Amino acid sequence: MAAKKVKVWFVMIFWFVIAVFVGHEVYKLYDGYQIRRHETKLYGDYISDLQQKLPIPVALGVELVDARLIHNRVETQYMFDRYYIENSEKYTSYDDVVNYMTTNVCQNFSDAFKLGFDYEYSFVDEQHNLILNETITPERCQYLMM
């Protein structure tokens, strides 16, 4: 009789340990999902606000096609629509476009930089099959805005 009680207790403890382990793993998965979902919503809201603030130049067939906010090695990638500026003759070279973008990014993304974001964008010149990648960091903004 005593051996049977020990066996029953052993089986109950065994299944309890299994249930706790499985429950803990399920909770970790759910918690991770909630955190990722919350961060994605925060990034999405933030990017949506920034997209409305930031004018994007397109000059001489140069198109901004890809931009990322990079924060703690988590990348949020999004595609811009094509924006055209009326007086695009002001931007006659890649340097002009990069300077324009950098200045705008530094002015409009200051909050993002305070949070530790870097801003990366790529220009593609379809005529000449050229790609220009730029990464703007808070340090670069401080230097440029002096």
CSV table of N, CA and C in Angstrom, one decimal:
chain,number,residue,atom,x,y,z
A,1,MET,N,0.8,-1.2,0.0
A,1,MET,CA,0.0,0.0,0.0
A,1,MET,C,0.9,1.3,0.0
A,2,ALA,N,1.9,1.3,0.8
A,2,ALA,CA,2.8,2.4,0.9
A,2,ALA,C,3.5,2.6,-0.4
A,3,ALA,N,3.9,1.5,-1.0
A,3,ALA,CA,4.6,1.6,-2.3
A,3,ALA,C,3.7,2.2,-3.4
A,4,LYS,N,2.4,1.9,-3.3
A,4,LYS,CA,1.5,2.4,-4.3
A,4,LYS,C,1.3,4.0,-4.1
A,5,LYS,N,1.3,4.4,-2.8
A,5,LYS,CA,1.1,5.8,-2.5
A,5,LYS,C,2.4,6.6,-3.0
A,6,VAL,N,3.6,6.0,-2.8
A,6,VAL,CA,4.8,6.6,-3.3
A,6,VAL,C,4.8,6.7,-4.8
A,7,LYS,N,4.3,5.7,-5.4
A,7,LYS,CA,4.3,5.7,-6.9
A,7,LYS,C,3.3,6.8,-7.4
A,8,VAL,N,2.1,6.9,-6.7
A,8,VAL,CA,1.1,7.9,-7.1
A,8,VAL,C,1.7,9.3,-6.9
A,9,TRP,N,2.4,9.5,-5.8
A,9,TRP,CA,3.0,10.8,-5.5
A,9,TRP,C,4.1,11.1,-6.5
A,10,PHE,N,4.9,10.1,-6.9
A,10,PHE,CA,5.9,10.3,-7.9
A,10,PHE,C,5.4,10.7,-9.2
A,11,VAL,N,4.3,10.0,-9.6
A,11,VAL,CA,3.7,10.3,-10.9
A,11,VAL,C,3.1,11.7,-10.9
A,12,MET,N,2.4,12.1,-9.8
A,12,MET,CA,1.8,13.4,-9.7
A,12,MET,C,2.9,14.5,-9.7
A,13,ILE,N,4.0,14.3,-9.0
A,13,ILE,CA,5.1,15.3,-9.0
A,13,ILE,C,5.7,15.4,-10.4
A,14,PHE,N,5.9,14.2,-11.0
A,14,PHE,CA,6.5,14.2,-12.4
A,14,PHE,C,5.6,15.0,-13.3
A,15,TRP,N,4.3,14.8,-13.4
A,15,TRP,CA,3.4,15.5,-14.3
A,15,TRP,C,3.3,17.0,-13.9
A,16,PHE,N,3.4,17.3,-12.6
A,16,PHE,CA,3.4,18.7,-12.2
A,16,PHE,C,4.6,19.4,-12.7
A,17,VAL,N,5.8,18.8,-12.6
A,17,VAL,CA,7.1,19.4,-13.1
A,17,VAL,C,6.9,19.6,-14.6
A,18,ILE,N,6.4,18.6,-15.3
A,18,ILE,CA,6.3,18.7,-16.8
A,18,ILE,C,5.3,19.9,-17.1
A,19,ALA,N,4.2,20.0,-16.4
A,19,ALA,CA,3.2,21.1,-16.6
A,19,ALA,C,3.8,22.4,-16.3
A,20,VAL,N,4.6,22.6,-15.3
A,20,VAL,CA,5.3,23.8,-15.0
A,20,VAL,C,6.3,24.2,-16.1
A,21,PHE,N,7.1,23.2,-16.5
A,21,PHE,CA,8.0,23.5,-17.5
A,21,PHE,C,7.3,23.9,-18.8
A,22,VAL,N,6.3,23.2,-19.3
A,22,VAL,CA,5.6,23.5,-20.5
A,22,VAL,C,4.9,24.9,-20.3
A,23,GLY,N,4.3,25.1,-19.2
A,23,GLY,CA,3.6,26.4,-19.0
A,23,GLY,C,4.6,27.5,-19.0
A,24,HIS,N,5.8,27.3,-18.4
A,24,HIS,CA,6.8,28.4,-18.5
A,24,HIS,C,7.2,28.7,-19.9
A,25,GLU,N,7.5,27.7,-20.7
A,25,GLU,CA,7.9,27.9,-22.1
A,25,GLU,C,6.8,28.6,-22.9
A,26,VAL,N,5.6,28.2,-22.7
A,26,VAL,CA,4.4,28.8,-23.4
A,26,VAL,C,4.4,30.3,-23.0
A,27,TYR,N,4.5,30.6,-21.7
A,27,TYR,CA,4.5,31.9,-21.2
A,27,TYR,C,5.6,32.8,-21.8
A,28,LYS,N,6.8,32.2,-21.9
A,28,LYS,CA,7.9,32.9,-22.5
A,28,LYS,C,7.6,33.3,-24.0
A,29,LEU,N,7.1,32.3,-24.7
A,29,LEU,CA,6.7,32.5,-26.1
A,29,LEU,C,5.7,33.7,-26.2
A,30,TYR,N,4.7,33.6,-25.4
A,30,TYR,CA,3.6,34.6,-25.4
A,30,TYR,C,4.1,36.0,-25.0
A,31,ASP,N,5.0,36.0,-23.9
A,31,ASP,CA,5.5,37.3,-23.5
A,31,ASP,C,6.4,37.9,-24.6
A,32,GLY,N,7.2,37.0,-25.2
A,32,GLY,CA,8.1,37.5,-26.3
A,32,GLY,C,7.2,38.1,-27.4
A,33,TYR,N,6.2,37.4,-27.7
A,33,TYR,CA,5.3,37.9,-28.8
A,33,TYR,C,4.7,39.2,-28.4
A,34,GLN,N,4.2,39.4,-27.2
A,34,GLN,CA,3.6,40.6,-26.8
A,34,GLN,C,4.6,41.8,-26.8
A,35,ILE,N,5.9,41.5,-26.4
A,35,ILE,CA,6.9,42.5,-26.5
A,35,ILE,C,7.2,42.9,-27.9
A,36,ARG,N,7.4,41.9,-28.8
A,36,ARG,CA,7.6,42.2,-30.2
A,36,ARG,C,6.5,43.0,-30.8
A,37,ARG,N,5.2,42.6,-30.5
A,37,ARG,CA,4.1,43.2,-31.0
A,37,ARG,C,4.0,44.7,-30.6
A,38,HIS,N,4.3,44.9,-29.3
A,38,HIS,CA,4.3,46.3,-28.8
A,38,HIS,C,5.4,47.1,-29.4
A,39,GLU,N,6.6,46.6,-29.5
A,39,GLU,CA,7.7,47.3,-30.2
A,39,GLU,C,7.4,47.6,-31.6
A,40,THR,N,6.8,46.6,-32.3
A,40,THR,CA,6.5,46.9,-33.7
A,40,THR,C,5.5,48.0,-33.8
A,41,LYS,N,4.5,48.0,-32.9
A,41,LYS,CA,3.5,49.1,-33.0
A,41,LYS,C,4.2,50.4,-32.7
A,42,LEU,N,5.1,50.5,-31.7
A,42,LEU,CA,5.8,51.7,-31.3
A,42,LEU,C,6.6,52.2,-32.5
A,43,TYR,N,7.4,51.3,-33.1
A,43,TYR,CA,8.2,51.6,-34.3
A,43,TYR,C,7.3,52.1,-35.4
A,44,GLY,N,6.2,51.4,-35.7
A,44,GLY,CA,5.3,51.7,-36.8
A,44,GLY,C,4.7,53.1,-36.6
A,45,ASP,N,4.3,53.4,-35.3
A,45,ASP,CA,3.7,54.7,-35.1
A,45,ASP,C,4.8,55.8,-35.3
A,46,TYR,N,6.0,55.5,-34.8
A,46,TYR,CA,7.1,56.5,-34.8
A,46,TYR,C,7.5,56.8,-36.3
A,47,ILE,N,7.6,55.7,-37.1
A,47,ILE,CA,7.9,55.8,-38.5
A,47,ILE,C,6.8,56.6,-39.2
A,48,SER,N,5.6,56.3,-38.9
A,48,SER,CA,4.5,57.0,-39.6
A,48,SER,C,4.6,58.5,-39.3
A,49,ASP,N,4.9,58.9,-38.1
A,49,ASP,CA,5.0,60.3,-37.8
A,49,ASP,C,6.2,60.9,-38.5
A,50,LEU,N,7.3,60.1,-38.6
A,50,LEU,CA,8.5,60.7,-39.2
A,50,LEU,C,8.3,60.8,-40.7
A,51,GLN,N,7.6,59.9,-41.3
A,51,GLN,CA,7.3,59.9,-42.8
A,51,GLN,C,6.6,61.2,-43.1
A,52,GLN,N,5.6,61.6,-42.3
A,52,GLN,CA,4.8,62.8,-42.6
A,52,GLN,C,5.7,64.0,-42.4
A,53,LYS,N,6.7,64.0,-41.6
A,53,LYS,CA,7.5,65.2,-41.3
A,53,LYS,C,8.6,65.4,-42.4
A,54,LEU,N,9.1,64.3,-42.9
A,54,LEU,CA,10.3,64.4,-43.7
A,54,LEU,C,10.1,64.5,-45.2
A,55,PRO,N,10.5,65.6,-45.8
A,55,PRO,CA,10.4,65.7,-47.3
A,55,PRO,C,11.5,64.9,-48.0
A,56,ILE,N,11.1,64.2,-49.0
A,56,ILE,CA,12.1,63.3,-49.7
A,56,ILE,C,12.3,63.9,-51.1
A,57,PRO,N,13.6,64.3,-51.4
A,57,PRO,CA,13.8,64.8,-52.7
A,57,PRO,C,14.0,63.7,-53.8
A,58,VAL,N,13.6,63.9,-54.9
A,58,VAL,CA,13.9,63.0,-56.0
A,58,VAL,C,14.4,63.9,-57.2
A,59,ALA,N,15.6,63.7,-57.5
A,59,ALA,CA,16.2,64.6,-58.5
A,59,ALA,C,17.1,63.8,-59.5
A,60,LEU,N,17.0,64.2,-60.8
A,60,LEU,CA,17.9,63.5,-61.7
A,60,LEU,C,17.7,62.0,-61.7
A,61,GLY,N,16.5,61.5,-61.6
A,61,GLY,CA,16.3,60.1,-61.6
A,61,GLY,C,16.8,59.4,-60.3
A,62,VAL,N,17.1,60.2,-59.3
A,62,VAL,CA,17.5,59.6,-58.0
A,62,VAL,C,16.3,59.4,-57.2
A,63,GLU,N,16.1,58.2,-56.7
A,63,GLU,CA,14.9,57.9,-55.9
A,63,GLU,C,15.3,57.3,-54.6
A,64,LEU,N,14.7,57.7,-53.6
A,64,LEU,CA,14.9,57.1,-52.2
A,64,LEU,C,14.0,55.9,-52.2
A,65,VAL,N,14.6,54.7,-52.1
A,65,VAL,CA,13.8,53.5,-52.2
A,65,VAL,C,13.7,52.7,-50.9
A,66,ASP,N,14.7,53.0,-50.0
A,66,ASP,CA,14.8,52.1,-48.9
A,66,ASP,C,15.3,52.8,-47.7
A,67,ALA,N,14.6,52.7,-46.6
A,67,ALA,CA,15.2,53.4,-45.4
A,67,ALA,C,14.9,52.6,-44.2
A,68,ARG,N,15.8,52.7,-43.2
A,68,ARG,CA,15.7,51.9,-42.0
A,68,ARG,C,16.0,52.8,-40.8
A,69,LEU,N,15.2,52.6,-39.8
A,69,LEU,CA,15.6,53.0,-38.5
A,69,LEU,C,16.3,51.8,-37.8
A,70,ILE,N,17.5,52.0,-37.2
A,70,ILE,CA,18.2,50.9,-36.6
A,70,ILE,C,18.3,51.3,-35.1
A,71,HIS,N,17.8,50.4,-34.3
A,71,HIS,CA,17.9,50.7,-32.8
A,71,HIS,C,18.2,49.4,-32.1
A,72,ASN,N,19.3,49.4,-31.4
A,72,ASN,CA,19.7,48.2,-30.7
A,72,ASN,C,19.7,46.9,-31.5
A,73,ARG,N,20.2,47.0,-32.7
A,73,ARG,CA,20.3,45.9,-33.7
A,73,ARG,C,18.9,45.4,-34.1
A,74,VAL,N,17.9,46.1,-33.8
A,74,VAL,CA,16.5,45.7,-34.3
A,74,VAL,C,16.3,46.7,-35.4
A,75,GLU,N,16.1,46.2,-36.6
A,75,GLU,CA,15.9,47.1,-37.8
A,75,GLU,C,14.4,47.2,-38.1
A,76,THR,N,13.9,48.4,-38.3
A,76,THR,CA,12.6,48.6,-38.8
A,76,THR,C,12.7,49.1,-40.2
A,77,GLN,N,12.3,48.4,-41.2
A,77,GLN,CA,12.5,48.7,-42.6
A,77,GLN,C,11.2,49.2,-43.1
A,78,TYR,N,11.2,50.2,-44.0
A,78,TYR,CA,10.0,50.6,-44.6
A,78,TYR,C,10.3,51.3,-46.0
A,79,MET,N,9.4,51.2,-46.8
A,79,MET,CA,9.6,51.8,-48.2
A,79,MET,C,8.8,53.2,-48.2
A,80,PHE,N,9.5,54.1,-48.8
A,80,PHE,CA,8.9,55.4,-49.0
A,80,PHE,C,8.1,55.4,-50.3
A,81,ASP,N,7.0,56.2,-50.3
A,81,ASP,CA,6.5,56.5,-51.6
A,81,ASP,C,7.4,57.5,-52.3
A,82,ARG,N,7.2,57.7,-53.6
A,82,ARG,CA,8.0,58.6,-54.3
A,82,ARG,C,7.5,60.0,-54.1
A,83,TYR,N,8.4,60.9,-53.6
A,83,TYR,CA,8.0,62.3,-53.4
A,83,TYR,C,8.8,63.1,-54.4
A,84,TYR,N,8.2,64.1,-55.0
A,84,TYR,CA,8.9,65.0,-55.9
A,84,TYR,C,8.9,66.4,-55.3
A,85,ILE,N,10.0,67.1,-55.5
A,85,ILE,CA,10.0,68.5,-55.1
A,85,ILE,C,10.0,69.3,-56.4
A,86,GLU,N,9.3,70.5,-56.2
A,86,GLU,CA,9.0,71.3,-57.4
A,86,GLU,C,10.3,71.8,-58.0
A,87,ASN,N,11.2,72.3,-57.2
A,87,ASN,CA,12.4,72.9,-57.8
A,87,ASN,C,13.6,72.0,-57.7
A,88,SER,N,13.5,70.8,-58.4
A,88,SER,CA,14.5,69.8,-58.3
A,88,SER,C,15.8,70.2,-59.0
A,89,GLU,N,15.8,71.3,-59.7
A,89,GLU,CA,17.1,71.8,-60.3
A,89,GLU,C,18.1,72.2,-59.3
A,90,LYS,N,17.6,72.5,-58.0
A,90,LYS,CA,18.5,72.8,-56.9
A,90,LYS,C,19.5,71.7,-56.6
A,91,TYR,N,19.0,70.4,-56.9
A,91,TYR,CA,19.8,69.3,-56.5
A,91,TYR,C,20.4,68.6,-57.7
A,92,THR,N,21.6,69.0,-58.0
A,92,THR,CA,22.2,68.6,-59.3
A,92,THR,C,23.2,67.5,-59.1
A,93,SER,N,23.5,67.0,-57.9
A,93,SER,CA,24.4,65.9,-57.8
A,93,SER,C,24.0,65.1,-56.6
A,94,TYR,N,24.7,64.0,-56.4
A,94,TYR,CA,24.4,63.1,-55.3
A,94,TYR,C,24.8,63.9,-54.0
A,95,ASP,N,25.9,64.6,-54.0
A,95,ASP,CA,26.3,65.4,-52.8
A,95,ASP,C,25.2,66.3,-52.4
A,96,ASP,N,24.6,67.0,-53.4
A,96,ASP,CA,23.5,67.9,-53.0
A,96,ASP,C,22.3,67.2,-52.3
A,97,VAL,N,22.0,66.0,-52.9
A,97,VAL,CA,20.9,65.3,-52.4
A,97,VAL,C,21.2,64.7,-51.0
A,98,VAL,N,22.4,64.2,-50.9
A,98,VAL,CA,22.9,63.7,-49.6
A,98,VAL,C,22.9,64.8,-48.5
A,99,ASN,N,23.4,66.0,-48.9
A,99,ASN,CA,23.4,67.1,-47.9
A,99,ASN,C,22.0,67.5,-47.5
A,100,TYR,N,21.1,67.5,-48.5
A,100,TYR,CA,19.7,67.9,-48.2
A,100,TYR,C,19.1,66.9,-47.3
A,101,MET,N,19.3,65.6,-47.6
A,101,MET,CA,18.7,64.5,-46.8
A,101,MET,C,19.3,64.5,-45.4
A,102,THR,N,20.6,64.7,-45.3
A,102,THR,CA,21.2,64.7,-44.0
A,102,THR,C,20.7,65.8,-43.1
A,103,THR,N,20.6,67.0,-43.7
A,103,THR,CA,20.2,68.1,-43.0
A,103,THR,C,18.7,67.9,-42.5
A,104,ASN,N,17.9,67.4,-43.4
A,104,ASN,CA,16.5,67.1,-43.0
A,104,ASN,C,16.4,66.0,-41.9
A,105,VAL,N,17.2,65.0,-42.1
A,105,VAL,CA,17.2,63.9,-41.2
A,105,VAL,C,17.6,64.4,-39.8
A,106,CYS,N,18.7,65.2,-39.8
A,106,CYS,CA,19.2,65.7,-38.5
A,106,CYS,C,18.2,66.5,-37.8
A,107,GLN,N,17.5,67.3,-38.6
A,107,GLN,CA,16.5,68.2,-38.0
A,107,GLN,C,15.2,67.5,-37.5
A,108,ASN,N,14.8,66.5,-38.3
A,108,ASN,CA,13.5,65.9,-38.1
A,108,ASN,C,13.6,64.6,-37.2
A,109,PHE,N,14.8,64.0,-37.1
A,109,PHE,CA,14.9,62.8,-36.4
A,109,PHE,C,15.7,63.0,-35.1
A,110,SER,N,15.7,64.2,-34.6
A,110,SER,CA,16.5,64.4,-33.3
A,110,SER,C,15.9,63.6,-32.2
A,111,ASP,N,14.6,63.4,-32.1
A,111,ASP,CA,14.0,62.5,-31.1
A,111,ASP,C,14.5,61.1,-31.2
A,112,ALA,N,14.5,60.6,-32.5
A,112,ALA,CA,14.9,59.3,-32.7
A,112,ALA,C,16.4,59.1,-32.3
A,113,PHE,N,17.2,60.1,-32.6
A,113,PHE,CA,18.6,59.9,-32.2
A,113,PHE,C,18.8,59.9,-30.7
A,114,LYS,N,17.9,60.7,-30.0
A,114,LYS,CA,18.0,60.6,-28.5
A,114,LYS,C,17.6,59.2,-28.0
A,115,LEU,N,16.8,58.5,-28.7
A,115,LEU,CA,16.5,57.1,-28.3
A,115,LEU,C,17.5,56.1,-28.7
A,116,GLY,N,18.5,56.6,-29.4
A,116,GLY,CA,19.6,55.7,-29.8
A,116,GLY,C,19.4,55.1,-31.2
A,117,PHE,N,18.6,55.7,-32.0
A,117,PHE,CA,18.4,55.2,-33.4
A,117,PHE,C,19.6,55.7,-34.3
A,118,ASP,N,19.9,55.0,-35.3
A,118,ASP,CA,20.7,55.5,-36.4
A,118,ASP,C,19.7,55.5,-37.6
A,119,TYR,N,20.0,56.3,-38.6
A,119,TYR,CA,19.1,56.3,-39.8
A,119,TYR,C,19.9,56.0,-41.0
A,120,GLU,N,19.4,55.0,-41.7
A,120,GLU,CA,20.1,54.6,-42.9
A,120,GLU,C,19.2,54.7,-44.1
A,121,TYR,N,19.7,55.2,-45.2
A,121,TYR,CA,18.9,55.2,-46.4
A,121,TYR,C,19.7,54.9,-47.7
A,122,SER,N,19.0,54.5,-48.7
A,122,SER,CA,19.7,54.2,-50.0
A,122,SER,C,19.1,55.0,-51.1
A,123,PHE,N,19.9,55.6,-51.9
A,123,PHE,CA,19.4,56.2,-53.2
A,123,PHE,C,19.7,55.2,-54.3
A,124,VAL,N,18.9,55.1,-55.3
A,124,VAL,CA,19.1,54.3,-56.4
A,124,VAL,C,19.0,55.2,-57.7
A,125,ASP,N,20.0,55.3,-58.5
A,125,ASP,CA,19.9,56.0,-59.8
A,125,ASP,C,19.7,54.9,-60.8
A,126,GLU,N,18.4,54.8,-61.3
A,126,GLU,CA,18.1,53.7,-62.2
A,126,GLU,C,18.8,53.9,-63.6
A,127,GLN,N,19.1,55.2,-64.0
A,127,GLN,CA,19.7,55.4,-65.2
A,127,GLN,C,21.1,54.9,-65.3
A,128,HIS,N,21.8,55.1,-64.2
A,128,HIS,CA,23.3,54.7,-64.2
A,128,HIS,C,23.6,53.4,-63.4
A,129,ASN,N,22.5,52.8,-62.9
A,129,ASN,CA,22.7,51.6,-62.0
A,129,ASN,C,23.6,51.9,-60.8
A,130,LEU,N,23.4,53.0,-60.2
A,130,LEU,CA,24.2,53.4,-59.1
A,130,LEU,C,23.4,53.3,-57.8
A,131,ILE,N,24.0,52.8,-56.7
A,131,ILE,CA,23.4,52.8,-55.4
A,131,ILE,C,24.3,53.6,-54.5
A,132,LEU,N,23.7,54.4,-53.7
A,132,LEU,CA,24.4,55.2,-52.7
A,132,LEU,C,23.8,54.9,-51.4
A,133,ASN,N,24.5,54.4,-50.5
A,133,ASN,CA,24.0,54.1,-49.1
A,133,ASN,C,24.6,55.1,-48.1
A,134,GLU,N,23.8,55.6,-47.3
A,134,GLU,CA,24.2,56.6,-46.3
A,134,GLU,C,23.7,56.1,-44.9
A,135,THR,N,24.5,56.2,-43.9
A,135,THR,CA,24.0,56.0,-42.6
A,135,THR,C,24.3,57.3,-41.8
A,136,ILE,N,23.2,57.8,-41.2
A,136,ILE,CA,23.4,59.1,-40.4
A,136,ILE,C,23.3,58.7,-38.9
A,137,THR,N,24.3,59.1,-38.2
A,137,THR,CA,24.4,58.8,-36.8
A,137,THR,C,24.2,60.1,-36.0
A,138,PRO,N,23.9,60.0,-34.7
A,138,PRO,CA,23.8,61.2,-33.9
A,138,PRO,C,25.1,62.0,-33.9
A,139,GLU,N,26.3,61.4,-33.9
A,139,GLU,CA,27.5,62.1,-34.0
A,139,GLU,C,27.7,62.9,-35.3
A,140,ARG,N,27.3,62.3,-36.4
A,140,ARG,CA,27.4,63.0,-37.7
A,140,ARG,C,26.5,64.2,-37.7
A,141,CYS,N,25.3,64.1,-37.1
A,141,CYS,CA,24.4,65.2,-37.0
A,141,CYS,C,25.0,66.3,-36.2
A,142,GLN,N,25.6,66.0,-35.0
A,142,GLN,CA,26.2,67.0,-34.2
A,142,GLN,C,27.3,67.7,-34.9
A,143,TYR,N,28.1,67.0,-35.7
A,143,TYR,CA,29.1,67.6,-36.5
A,143,TYR,C,28.6,68.5,-37.6
A,144,LEU,N,27.5,68.1,-38.3
A,144,LEU,CA,27.0,68.8,-39.4
A,144,LEU,C,26.2,70.1,-38.9
A,145,MET,N,25.6,70.0,-37.7
A,145,MET,CA,24.7,71.0,-37.3
A,145,MET,C,25.5,72.1,-36.5
A,146,MET,N,26.8,71.9,-36.3
A,146,MET,CA,27.6,73.0,-35.6
A,146,MET,C,27.7,74.2,-36.5
